[in-house]
mmCIF file of C-alpha atoms and ligand atoms in Angstrom:
data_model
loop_
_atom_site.group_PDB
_atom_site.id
_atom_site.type_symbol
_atom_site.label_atom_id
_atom_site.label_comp_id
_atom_site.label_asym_id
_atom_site.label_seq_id
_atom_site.Cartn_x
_atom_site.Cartn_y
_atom_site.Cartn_z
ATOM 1 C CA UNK T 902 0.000 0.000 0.000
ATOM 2 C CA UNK T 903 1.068 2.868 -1.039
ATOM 3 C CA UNK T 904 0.335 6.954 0.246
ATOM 4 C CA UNK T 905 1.169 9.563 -2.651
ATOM 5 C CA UNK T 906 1.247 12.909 -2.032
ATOM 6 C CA UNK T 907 1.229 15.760 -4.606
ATOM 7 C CA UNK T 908 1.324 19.310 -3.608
ATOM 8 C CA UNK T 909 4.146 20.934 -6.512
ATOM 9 C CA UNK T 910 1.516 23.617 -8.048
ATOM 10 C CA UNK T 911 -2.279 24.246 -7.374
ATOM 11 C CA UNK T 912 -3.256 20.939 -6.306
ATOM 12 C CA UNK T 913 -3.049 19.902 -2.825
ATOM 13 C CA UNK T 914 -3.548 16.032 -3.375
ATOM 14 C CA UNK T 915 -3.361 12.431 -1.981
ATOM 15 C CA UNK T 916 -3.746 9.517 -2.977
ATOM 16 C CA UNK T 917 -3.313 5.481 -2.061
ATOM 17 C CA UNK T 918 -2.311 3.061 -4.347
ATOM 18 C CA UNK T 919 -1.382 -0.715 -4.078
ATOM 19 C CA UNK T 920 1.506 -2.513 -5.158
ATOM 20 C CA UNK T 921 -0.043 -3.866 -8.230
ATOM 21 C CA UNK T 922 -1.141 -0.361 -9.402
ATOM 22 C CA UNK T 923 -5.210 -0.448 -7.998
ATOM 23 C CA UNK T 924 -6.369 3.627 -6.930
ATOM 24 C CA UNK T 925 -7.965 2.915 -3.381
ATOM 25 C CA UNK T 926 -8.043 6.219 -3.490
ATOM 26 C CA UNK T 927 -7.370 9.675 -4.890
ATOM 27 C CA UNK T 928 -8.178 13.047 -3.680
ATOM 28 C CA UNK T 929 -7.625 16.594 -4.818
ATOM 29 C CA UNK T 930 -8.427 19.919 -3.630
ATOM 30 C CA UNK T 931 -7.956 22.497 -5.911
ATOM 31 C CA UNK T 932 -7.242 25.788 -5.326
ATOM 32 C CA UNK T 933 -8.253 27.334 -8.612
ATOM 33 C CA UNK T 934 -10.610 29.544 -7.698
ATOM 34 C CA UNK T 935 -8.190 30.875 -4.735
ATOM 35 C CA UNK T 936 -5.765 32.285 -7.695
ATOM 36 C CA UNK T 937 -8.502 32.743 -10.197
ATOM 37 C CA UNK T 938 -8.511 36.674 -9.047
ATOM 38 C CA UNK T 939 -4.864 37.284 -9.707
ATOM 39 C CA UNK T 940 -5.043 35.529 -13.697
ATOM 40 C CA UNK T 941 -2.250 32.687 -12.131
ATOM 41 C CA UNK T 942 -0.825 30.882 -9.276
ATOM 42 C CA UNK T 943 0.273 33.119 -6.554
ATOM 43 C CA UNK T 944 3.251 30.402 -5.157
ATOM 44 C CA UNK T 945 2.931 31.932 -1.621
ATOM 45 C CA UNK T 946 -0.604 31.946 -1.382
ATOM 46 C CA UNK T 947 -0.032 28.165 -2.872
ATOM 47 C CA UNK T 948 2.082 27.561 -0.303
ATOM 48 C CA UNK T 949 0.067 28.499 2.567
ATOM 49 C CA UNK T 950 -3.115 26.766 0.881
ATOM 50 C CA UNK T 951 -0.726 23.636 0.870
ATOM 51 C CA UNK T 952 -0.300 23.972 4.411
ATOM 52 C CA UNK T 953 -3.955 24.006 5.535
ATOM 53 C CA UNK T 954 -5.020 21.369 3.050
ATOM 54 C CA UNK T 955 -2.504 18.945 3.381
ATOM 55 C CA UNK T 956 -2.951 17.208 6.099
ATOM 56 C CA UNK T 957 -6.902 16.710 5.594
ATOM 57 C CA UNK T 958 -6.889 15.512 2.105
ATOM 58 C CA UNK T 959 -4.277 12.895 3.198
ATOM 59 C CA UNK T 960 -6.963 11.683 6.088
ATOM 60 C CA UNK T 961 -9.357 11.716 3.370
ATOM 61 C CA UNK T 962 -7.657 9.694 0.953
ATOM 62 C CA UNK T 963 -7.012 6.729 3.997
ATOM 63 C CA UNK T 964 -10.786 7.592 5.144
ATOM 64 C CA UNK T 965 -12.209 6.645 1.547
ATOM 65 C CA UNK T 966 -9.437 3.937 1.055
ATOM 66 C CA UNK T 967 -10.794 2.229 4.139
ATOM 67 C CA UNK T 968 -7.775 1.764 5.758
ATOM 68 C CA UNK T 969 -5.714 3.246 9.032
ATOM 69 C CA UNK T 970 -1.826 4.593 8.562
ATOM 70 C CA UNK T 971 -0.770 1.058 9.883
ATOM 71 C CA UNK T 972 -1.491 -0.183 6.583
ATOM 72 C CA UNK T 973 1.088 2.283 4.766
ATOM 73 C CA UNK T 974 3.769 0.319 3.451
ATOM 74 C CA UNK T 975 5.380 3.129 1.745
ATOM 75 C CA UNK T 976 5.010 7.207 1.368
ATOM 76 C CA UNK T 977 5.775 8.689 -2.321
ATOM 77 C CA UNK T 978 6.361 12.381 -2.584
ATOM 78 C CA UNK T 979 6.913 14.423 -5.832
ATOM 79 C CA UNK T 980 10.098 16.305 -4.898
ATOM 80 C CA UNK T 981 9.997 18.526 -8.081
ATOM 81 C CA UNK T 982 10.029 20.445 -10.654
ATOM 82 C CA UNK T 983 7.447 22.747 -9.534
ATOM 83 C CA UNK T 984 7.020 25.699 -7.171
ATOM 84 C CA UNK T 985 9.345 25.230 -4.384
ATOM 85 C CA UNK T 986 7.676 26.257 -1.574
ATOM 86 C CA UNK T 987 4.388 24.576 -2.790
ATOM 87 C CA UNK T 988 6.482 21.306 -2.763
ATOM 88 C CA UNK T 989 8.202 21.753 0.588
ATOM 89 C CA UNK T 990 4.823 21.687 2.016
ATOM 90 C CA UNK T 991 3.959 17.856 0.861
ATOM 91 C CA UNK T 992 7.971 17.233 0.748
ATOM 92 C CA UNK T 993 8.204 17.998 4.567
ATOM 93 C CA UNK T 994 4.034 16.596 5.270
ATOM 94 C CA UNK T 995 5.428 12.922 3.915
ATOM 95 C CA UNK T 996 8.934 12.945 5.731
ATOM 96 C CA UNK T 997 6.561 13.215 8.862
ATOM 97 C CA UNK T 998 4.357 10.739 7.572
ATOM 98 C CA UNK T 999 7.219 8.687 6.611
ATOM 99 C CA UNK T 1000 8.871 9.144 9.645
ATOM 100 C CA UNK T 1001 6.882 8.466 12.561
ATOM 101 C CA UNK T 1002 5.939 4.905 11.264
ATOM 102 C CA UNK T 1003 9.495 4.288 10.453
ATOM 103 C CA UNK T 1004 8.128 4.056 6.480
ATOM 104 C CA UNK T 1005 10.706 4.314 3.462
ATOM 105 C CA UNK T 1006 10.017 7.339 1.609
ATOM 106 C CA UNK T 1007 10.086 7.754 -2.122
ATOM 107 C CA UNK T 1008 10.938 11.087 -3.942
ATOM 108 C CA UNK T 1009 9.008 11.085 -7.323
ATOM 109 C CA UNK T 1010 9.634 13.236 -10.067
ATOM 110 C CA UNK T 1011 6.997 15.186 -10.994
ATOM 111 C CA UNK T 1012 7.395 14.086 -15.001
ATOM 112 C CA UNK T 1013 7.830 10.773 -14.258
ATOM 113 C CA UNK T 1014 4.911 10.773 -12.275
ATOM 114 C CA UNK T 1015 2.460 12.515 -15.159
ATOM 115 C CA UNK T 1016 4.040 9.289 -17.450
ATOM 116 C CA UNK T 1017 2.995 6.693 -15.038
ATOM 117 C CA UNK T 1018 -0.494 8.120 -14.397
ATOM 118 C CA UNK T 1019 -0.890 5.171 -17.675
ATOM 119 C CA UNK T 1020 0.763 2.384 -15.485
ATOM 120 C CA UNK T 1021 -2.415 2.188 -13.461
ATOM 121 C CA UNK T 1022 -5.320 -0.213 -13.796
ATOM 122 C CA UNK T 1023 -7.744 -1.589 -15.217
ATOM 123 C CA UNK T 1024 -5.586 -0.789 -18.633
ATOM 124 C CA UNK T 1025 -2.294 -0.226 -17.415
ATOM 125 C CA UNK T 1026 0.093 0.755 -20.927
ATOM 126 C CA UNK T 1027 3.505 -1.081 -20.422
ATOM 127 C CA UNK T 1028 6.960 0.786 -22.205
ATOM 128 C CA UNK T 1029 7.998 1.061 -24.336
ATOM 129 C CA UNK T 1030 6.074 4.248 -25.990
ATOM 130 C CA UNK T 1031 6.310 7.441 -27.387
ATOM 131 C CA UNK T 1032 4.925 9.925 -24.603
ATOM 132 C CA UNK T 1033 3.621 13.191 -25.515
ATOM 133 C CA UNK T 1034 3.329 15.108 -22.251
ATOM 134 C CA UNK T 1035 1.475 18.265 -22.296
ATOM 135 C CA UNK T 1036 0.612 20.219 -19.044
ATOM 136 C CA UNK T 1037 0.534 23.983 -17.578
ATOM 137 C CA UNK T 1038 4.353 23.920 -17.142
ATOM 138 C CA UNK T 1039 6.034 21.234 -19.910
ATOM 139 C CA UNK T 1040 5.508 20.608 -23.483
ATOM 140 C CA UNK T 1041 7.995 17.030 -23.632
ATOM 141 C CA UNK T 1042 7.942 14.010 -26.693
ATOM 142 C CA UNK T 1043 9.498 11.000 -24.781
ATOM 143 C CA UNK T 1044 10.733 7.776 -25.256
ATOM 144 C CA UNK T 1045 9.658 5.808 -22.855
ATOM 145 C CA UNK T 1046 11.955 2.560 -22.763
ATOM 146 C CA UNK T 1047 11.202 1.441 -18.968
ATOM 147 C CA UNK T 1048 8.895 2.772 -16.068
ATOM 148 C CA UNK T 1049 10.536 6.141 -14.971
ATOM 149 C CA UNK T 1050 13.717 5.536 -17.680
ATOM 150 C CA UNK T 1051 12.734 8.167 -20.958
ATOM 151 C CA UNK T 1052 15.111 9.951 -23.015
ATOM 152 C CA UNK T 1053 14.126 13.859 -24.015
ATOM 153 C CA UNK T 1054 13.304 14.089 -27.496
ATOM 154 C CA UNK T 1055 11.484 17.147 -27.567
ATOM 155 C CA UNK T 1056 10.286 20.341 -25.745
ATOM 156 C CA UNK T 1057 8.965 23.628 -26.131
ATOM 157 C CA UNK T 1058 10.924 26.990 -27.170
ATOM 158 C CA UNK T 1059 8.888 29.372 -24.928
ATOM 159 C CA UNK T 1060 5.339 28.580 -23.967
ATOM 160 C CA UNK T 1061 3.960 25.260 -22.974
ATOM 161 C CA UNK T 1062 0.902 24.053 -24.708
ATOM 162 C CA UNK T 1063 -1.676 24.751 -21.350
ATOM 163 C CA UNK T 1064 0.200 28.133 -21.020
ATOM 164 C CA UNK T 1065 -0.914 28.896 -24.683
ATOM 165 C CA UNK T 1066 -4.208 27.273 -23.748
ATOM 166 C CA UNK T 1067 -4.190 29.398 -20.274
ATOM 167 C CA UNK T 1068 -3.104 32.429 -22.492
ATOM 168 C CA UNK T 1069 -5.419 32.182 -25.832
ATOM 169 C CA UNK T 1070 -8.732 32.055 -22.856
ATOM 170 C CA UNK T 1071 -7.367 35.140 -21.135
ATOM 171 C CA UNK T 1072 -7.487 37.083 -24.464
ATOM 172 C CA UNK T 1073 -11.197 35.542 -24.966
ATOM 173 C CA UNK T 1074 -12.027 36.609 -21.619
ATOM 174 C CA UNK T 1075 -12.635 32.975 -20.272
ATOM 175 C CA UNK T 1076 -11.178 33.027 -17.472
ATOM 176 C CA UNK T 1077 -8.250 31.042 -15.491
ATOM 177 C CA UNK T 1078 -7.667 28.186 -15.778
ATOM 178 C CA UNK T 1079 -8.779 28.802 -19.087
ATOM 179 C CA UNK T 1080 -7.673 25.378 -21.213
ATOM 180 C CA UNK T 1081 -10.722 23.240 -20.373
ATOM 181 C CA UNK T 1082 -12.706 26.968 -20.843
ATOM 182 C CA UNK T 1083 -11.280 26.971 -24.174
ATOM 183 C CA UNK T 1084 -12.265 23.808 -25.233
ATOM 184 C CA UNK T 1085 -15.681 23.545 -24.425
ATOM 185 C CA UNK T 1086 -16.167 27.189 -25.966
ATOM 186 C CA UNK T 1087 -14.680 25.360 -29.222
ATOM 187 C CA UNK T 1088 -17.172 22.961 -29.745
ATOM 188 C CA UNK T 1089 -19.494 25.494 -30.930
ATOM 189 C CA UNK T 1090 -16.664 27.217 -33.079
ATOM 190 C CA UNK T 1091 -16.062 26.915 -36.602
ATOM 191 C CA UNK T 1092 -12.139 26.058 -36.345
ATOM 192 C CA UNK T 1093 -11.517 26.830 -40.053
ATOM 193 C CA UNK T 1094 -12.932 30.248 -39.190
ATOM 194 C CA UNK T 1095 -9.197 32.069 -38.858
ATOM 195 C CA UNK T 1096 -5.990 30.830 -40.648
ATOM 196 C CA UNK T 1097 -3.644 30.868 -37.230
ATOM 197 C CA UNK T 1098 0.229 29.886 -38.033
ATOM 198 C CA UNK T 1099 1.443 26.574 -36.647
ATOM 199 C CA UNK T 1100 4.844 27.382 -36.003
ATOM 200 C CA UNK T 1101 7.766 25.842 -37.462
ATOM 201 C CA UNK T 1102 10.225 24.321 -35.595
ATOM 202 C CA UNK T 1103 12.838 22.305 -36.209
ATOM 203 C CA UNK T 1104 13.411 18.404 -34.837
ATOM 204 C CA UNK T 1105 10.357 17.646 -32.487
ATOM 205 C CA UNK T 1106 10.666 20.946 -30.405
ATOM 206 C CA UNK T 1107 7.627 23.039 -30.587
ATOM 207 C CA UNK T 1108 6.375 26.880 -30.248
ATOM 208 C CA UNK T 1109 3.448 28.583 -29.394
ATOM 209 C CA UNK T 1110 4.521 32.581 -28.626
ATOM 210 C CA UNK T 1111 3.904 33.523 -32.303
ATOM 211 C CA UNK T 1112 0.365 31.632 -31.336
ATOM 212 C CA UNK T 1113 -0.549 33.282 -28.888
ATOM 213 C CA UNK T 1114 0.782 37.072 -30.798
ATOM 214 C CA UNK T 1115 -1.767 36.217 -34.029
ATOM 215 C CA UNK T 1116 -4.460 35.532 -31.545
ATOM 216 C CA UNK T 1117 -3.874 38.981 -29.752
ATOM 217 C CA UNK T 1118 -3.783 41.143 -33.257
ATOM 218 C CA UNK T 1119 -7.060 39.004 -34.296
ATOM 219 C CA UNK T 1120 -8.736 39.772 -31.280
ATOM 220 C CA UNK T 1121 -7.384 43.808 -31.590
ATOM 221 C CA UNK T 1122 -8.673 43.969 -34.900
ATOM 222 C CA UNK T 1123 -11.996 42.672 -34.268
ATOM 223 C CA UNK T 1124 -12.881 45.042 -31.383
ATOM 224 C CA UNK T 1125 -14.789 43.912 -28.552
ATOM 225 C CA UNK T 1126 -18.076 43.151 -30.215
ATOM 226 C CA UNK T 1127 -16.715 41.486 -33.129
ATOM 227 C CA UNK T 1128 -14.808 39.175 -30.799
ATOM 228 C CA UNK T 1129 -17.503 38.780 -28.457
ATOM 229 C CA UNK T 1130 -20.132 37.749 -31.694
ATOM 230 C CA UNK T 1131 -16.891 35.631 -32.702
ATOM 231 C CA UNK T 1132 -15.564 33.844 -29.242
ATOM 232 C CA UNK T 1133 -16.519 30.444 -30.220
ATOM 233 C CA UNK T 1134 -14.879 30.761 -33.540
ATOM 234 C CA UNK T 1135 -11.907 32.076 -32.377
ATOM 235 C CA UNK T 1136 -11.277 29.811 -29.531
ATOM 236 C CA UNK T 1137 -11.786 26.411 -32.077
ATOM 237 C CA UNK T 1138 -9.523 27.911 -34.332
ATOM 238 C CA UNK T 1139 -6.750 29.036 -31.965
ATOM 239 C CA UNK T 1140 -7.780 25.353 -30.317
ATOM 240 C CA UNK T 1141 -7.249 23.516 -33.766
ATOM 241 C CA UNK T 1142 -3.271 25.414 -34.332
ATOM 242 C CA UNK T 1143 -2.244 24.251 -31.106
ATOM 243 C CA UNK T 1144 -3.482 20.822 -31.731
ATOM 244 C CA UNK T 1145 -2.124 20.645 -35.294
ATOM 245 C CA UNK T 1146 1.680 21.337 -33.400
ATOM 246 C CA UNK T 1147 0.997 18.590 -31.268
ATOM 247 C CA UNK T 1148 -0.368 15.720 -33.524
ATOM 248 C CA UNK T 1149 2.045 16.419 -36.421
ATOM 249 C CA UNK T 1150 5.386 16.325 -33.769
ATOM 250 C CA UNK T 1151 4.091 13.542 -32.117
ATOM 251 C CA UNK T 1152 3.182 11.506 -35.001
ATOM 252 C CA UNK T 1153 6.955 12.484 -36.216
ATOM 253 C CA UNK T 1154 8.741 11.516 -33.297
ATOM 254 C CA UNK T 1155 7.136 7.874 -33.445
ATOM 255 C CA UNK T 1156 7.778 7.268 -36.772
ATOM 256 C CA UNK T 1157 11.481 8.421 -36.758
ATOM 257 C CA UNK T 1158 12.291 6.480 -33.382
ATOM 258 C CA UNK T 1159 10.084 3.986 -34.290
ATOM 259 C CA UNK T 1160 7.844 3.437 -31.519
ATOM 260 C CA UNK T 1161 4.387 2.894 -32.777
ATOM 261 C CA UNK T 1162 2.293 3.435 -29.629
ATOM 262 C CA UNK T 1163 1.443 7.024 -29.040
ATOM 263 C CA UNK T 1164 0.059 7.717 -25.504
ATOM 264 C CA UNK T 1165 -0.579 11.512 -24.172
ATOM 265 C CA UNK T 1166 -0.606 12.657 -20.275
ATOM 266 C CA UNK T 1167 -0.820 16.179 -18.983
ATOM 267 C CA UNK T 1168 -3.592 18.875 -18.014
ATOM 268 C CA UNK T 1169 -4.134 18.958 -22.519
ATOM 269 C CA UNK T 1170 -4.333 15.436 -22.251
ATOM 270 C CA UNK T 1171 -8.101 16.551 -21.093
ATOM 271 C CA UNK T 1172 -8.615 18.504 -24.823
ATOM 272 C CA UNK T 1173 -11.573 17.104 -26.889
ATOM 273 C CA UNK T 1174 -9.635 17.784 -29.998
ATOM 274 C CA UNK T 1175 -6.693 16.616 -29.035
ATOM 275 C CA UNK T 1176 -8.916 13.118 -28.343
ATOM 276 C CA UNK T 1177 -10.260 13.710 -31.234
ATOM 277 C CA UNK T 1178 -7.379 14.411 -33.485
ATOM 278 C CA UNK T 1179 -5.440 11.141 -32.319
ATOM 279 C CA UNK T 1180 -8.121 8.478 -31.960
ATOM 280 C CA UNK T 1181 -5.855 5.894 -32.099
ATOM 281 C CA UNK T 1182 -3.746 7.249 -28.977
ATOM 282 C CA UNK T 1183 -3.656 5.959 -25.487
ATOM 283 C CA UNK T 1184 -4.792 9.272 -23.394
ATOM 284 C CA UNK T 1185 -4.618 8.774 -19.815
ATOM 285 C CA UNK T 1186 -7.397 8.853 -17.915
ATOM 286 C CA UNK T 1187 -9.233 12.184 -17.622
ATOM 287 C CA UNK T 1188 -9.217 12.439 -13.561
ATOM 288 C CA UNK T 1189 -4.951 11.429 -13.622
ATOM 289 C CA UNK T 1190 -4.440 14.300 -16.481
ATOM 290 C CA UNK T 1191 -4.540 17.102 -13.851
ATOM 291 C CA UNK T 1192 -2.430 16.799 -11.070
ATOM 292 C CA UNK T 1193 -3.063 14.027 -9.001
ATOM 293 C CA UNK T 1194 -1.227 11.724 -6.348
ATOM 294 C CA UNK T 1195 -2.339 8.641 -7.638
ATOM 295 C CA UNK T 1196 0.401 9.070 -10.983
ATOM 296 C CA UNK T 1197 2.734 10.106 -8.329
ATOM 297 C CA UNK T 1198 2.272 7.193 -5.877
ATOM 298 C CA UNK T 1199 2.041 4.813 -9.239
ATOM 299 C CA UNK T 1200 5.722 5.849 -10.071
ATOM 300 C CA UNK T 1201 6.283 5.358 -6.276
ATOM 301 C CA UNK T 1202 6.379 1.679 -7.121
ATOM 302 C CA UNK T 1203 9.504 1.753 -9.659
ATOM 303 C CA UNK T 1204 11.859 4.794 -8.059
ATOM 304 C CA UNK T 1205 14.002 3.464 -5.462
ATOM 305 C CA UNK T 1206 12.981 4.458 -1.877
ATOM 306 C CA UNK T 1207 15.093 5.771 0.714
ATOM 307 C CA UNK T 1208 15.188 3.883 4.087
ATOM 308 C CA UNK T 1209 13.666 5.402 7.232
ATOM 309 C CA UNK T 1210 15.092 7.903 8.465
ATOM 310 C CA UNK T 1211 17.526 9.048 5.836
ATOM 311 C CA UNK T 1212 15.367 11.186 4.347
ATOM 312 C CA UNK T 1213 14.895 14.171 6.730
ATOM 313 C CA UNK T 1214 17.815 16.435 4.683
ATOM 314 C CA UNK T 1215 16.006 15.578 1.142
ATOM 315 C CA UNK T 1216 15.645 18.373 -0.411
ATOM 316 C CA UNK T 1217 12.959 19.829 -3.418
ATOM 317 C CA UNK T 1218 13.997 21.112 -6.292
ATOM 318 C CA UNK T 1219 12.398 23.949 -8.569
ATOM 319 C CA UNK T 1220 13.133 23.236 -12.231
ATOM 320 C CA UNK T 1221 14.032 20.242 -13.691
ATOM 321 C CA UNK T 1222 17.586 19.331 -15.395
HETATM 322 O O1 KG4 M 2096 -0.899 18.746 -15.588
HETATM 323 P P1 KG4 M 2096 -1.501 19.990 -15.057
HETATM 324 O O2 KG4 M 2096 -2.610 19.872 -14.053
HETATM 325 O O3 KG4 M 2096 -0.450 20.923 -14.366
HETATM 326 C C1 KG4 M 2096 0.896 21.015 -14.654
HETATM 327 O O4 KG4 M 2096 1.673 20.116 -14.246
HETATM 328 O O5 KG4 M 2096 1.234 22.027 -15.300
HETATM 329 O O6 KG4 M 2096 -1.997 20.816 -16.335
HETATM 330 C C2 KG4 M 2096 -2.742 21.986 -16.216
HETATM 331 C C3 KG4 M 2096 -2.917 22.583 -17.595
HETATM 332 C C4 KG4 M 2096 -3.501 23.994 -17.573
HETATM 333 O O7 KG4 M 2096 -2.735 24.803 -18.418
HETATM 334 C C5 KG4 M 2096 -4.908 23.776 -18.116
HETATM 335 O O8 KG4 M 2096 -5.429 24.906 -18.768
HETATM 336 C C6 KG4 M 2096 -4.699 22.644 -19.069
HETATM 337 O O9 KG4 M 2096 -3.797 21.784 -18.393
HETATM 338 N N1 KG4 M 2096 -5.958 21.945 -19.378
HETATM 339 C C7 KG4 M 2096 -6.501 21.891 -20.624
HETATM 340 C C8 KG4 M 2096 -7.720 21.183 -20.505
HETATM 341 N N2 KG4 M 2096 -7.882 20.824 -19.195
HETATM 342 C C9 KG4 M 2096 -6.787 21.296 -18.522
HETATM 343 N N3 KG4 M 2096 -6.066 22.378 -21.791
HETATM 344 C C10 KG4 M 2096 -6.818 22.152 -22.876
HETATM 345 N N4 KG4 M 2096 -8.006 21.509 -22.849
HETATM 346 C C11 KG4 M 2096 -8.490 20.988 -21.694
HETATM 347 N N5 KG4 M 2096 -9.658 20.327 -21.688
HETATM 348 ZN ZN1 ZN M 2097 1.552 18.391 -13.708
#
């Protein structure tokens, strides 16, 4: 059995897990709304958020797992990359755990952990793959050769893809988190409607500032009512460039490294037309595309654990290498 515990952005989670990859459990508090008012994450208001949530959303996830802290075999932790005080709050919440039932600890990368949120069951995907993972913070094509052992093939020059989602809402006036926002707002959109650039990169990095410009000067030129009459038009179109970068990079990557299956984690993992666009791809499940603990305490089964007590010191770390 195993306790996960995710706290590296917005999401104060927990989550238990067995050994053979079953959710018991998996809870997450959100804090959206809290940071709504300020257009993005505030990481000390995060932080102290953390704090307060922390400690009940772990009791929840045993509560609805059925089970007491006895049964905790093991505590897994993302240690980074994220915000770094919002991941010293589950960081140092687990080493207590951990510690007081003399439990090994495990220190999860937060990457790893998106990729595993596929190892679960019922339809757990077994390496090797091509990964595309697309979230508020990364835009990464992977190879995925073992559990937690990928090689970088690909990542983005400026903006991640649910930054340019986050973005392209905020100039439609949707609203933060404005990705999800977006989509639905697409599905009554004509995405043929305006001819926005799908930038070209070399290899399988990708782009989305020039994006994100076009969709500011279309909106400018419009003027308010225009793009008010014209919001669901805009957003599919603006929805169907950034999708367009993804599929054609990803379909790329597998067919120069040769890995046939195609699977897609991350917050975009979530898009409709991203679904849509790929319908022979393995997404992950849409409750482990957000941030969750159960992906975390998934890859909590293949990193190596440190022994009680020798992780006290362990430190997290902000940005990843
Ligand atoms: O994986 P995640 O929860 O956090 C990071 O690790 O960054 O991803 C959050 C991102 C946000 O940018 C959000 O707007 C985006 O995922 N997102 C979506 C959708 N649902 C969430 N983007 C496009 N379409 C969606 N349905
Ligand atoms: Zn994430």
């Amino acid at each position: 059995m195993i306790l996960g515990i995710e706290t590296s952005c917005d999401e104060t989670a927990a989550a238990v897990v067995t050994e053979d990859g079953h959710v018991l459990a998996s809870v997450v508090s959100s804090q959206a709304d809290l940071h709504a008012r300020y257009g993005g994450v505030v990481p000390e208001v995060a932080s102290r958020r953390h704090l307060d949530l922390v400690l009940p959303v772990v009791r929840e996830a045993l509560g609805s797992a059925g089970i007491s802290l006895d049964r905790v075999e093991r505590v897994a932790v993302t240690q980074g990359p994220g915000l770094v005080g919002a991941l010293l709050v589950g960081l140092s919440a687990a080493k207590a755990v951990a510690w007081a039932r003399r439990l090994p600890l495990v220190p999860v990368d937060h990457l790893d952990g998106h990729v595993a949120s596929l190892y679960l069951e019922p339809e757990p995907l077994e390496p090797p793959f091509l990964c595309l993972l697309a979230s508020g913070g990364h835009t990464l094509l992977l190879a995925v050769r073992g559990h937690g052992r990928s090689e970088r093939l690909g990542t983005t020059l400026d903006d991640a893809a649910g930054e340019a989602f986050d973005k392209g809402a905020r100039l439609l006036g949707l609203g933060y988190p404005g990705g999800a926002e977006l989509d639905r707002m697409s599905r009554g959109g004509d995405p043929a409607a305006f001819p926005f650039p799908v930038a070209r990169v070399a290899g399988f990095d990708f782009s989305f500032s020039g994006l994100k410009t076009a969709l500011l000067y279309a909106v400018r030129d419009l003027g308010e009512a225009e793009t008010e009459r014209r919001r669901a038009d805009l957003a599919a179109s603006y929805q169907r460039a950034i999708v367009r970068a993804l599929v054609k990079k990803s379909r790329d990557a597998s067919a120069e490294t040769g890995l046939e299956r195609i699977a897609v984690v991350g917050g975009v993992a979530a898009n409709s037309g991203l679904r849509a666009a790929l319908p022979e791809v393995r997404f992950a499940p849409l409750e482990l595309c957000t941030d969750n603990a159960a992906m975390i305490a998934s890859q909590g089964r293949y990193t190596e654990s440190l022994p009680y007590p020798g992780y006290l010191a362990l430190d997290a770390y902000a940005s990843f290498s």
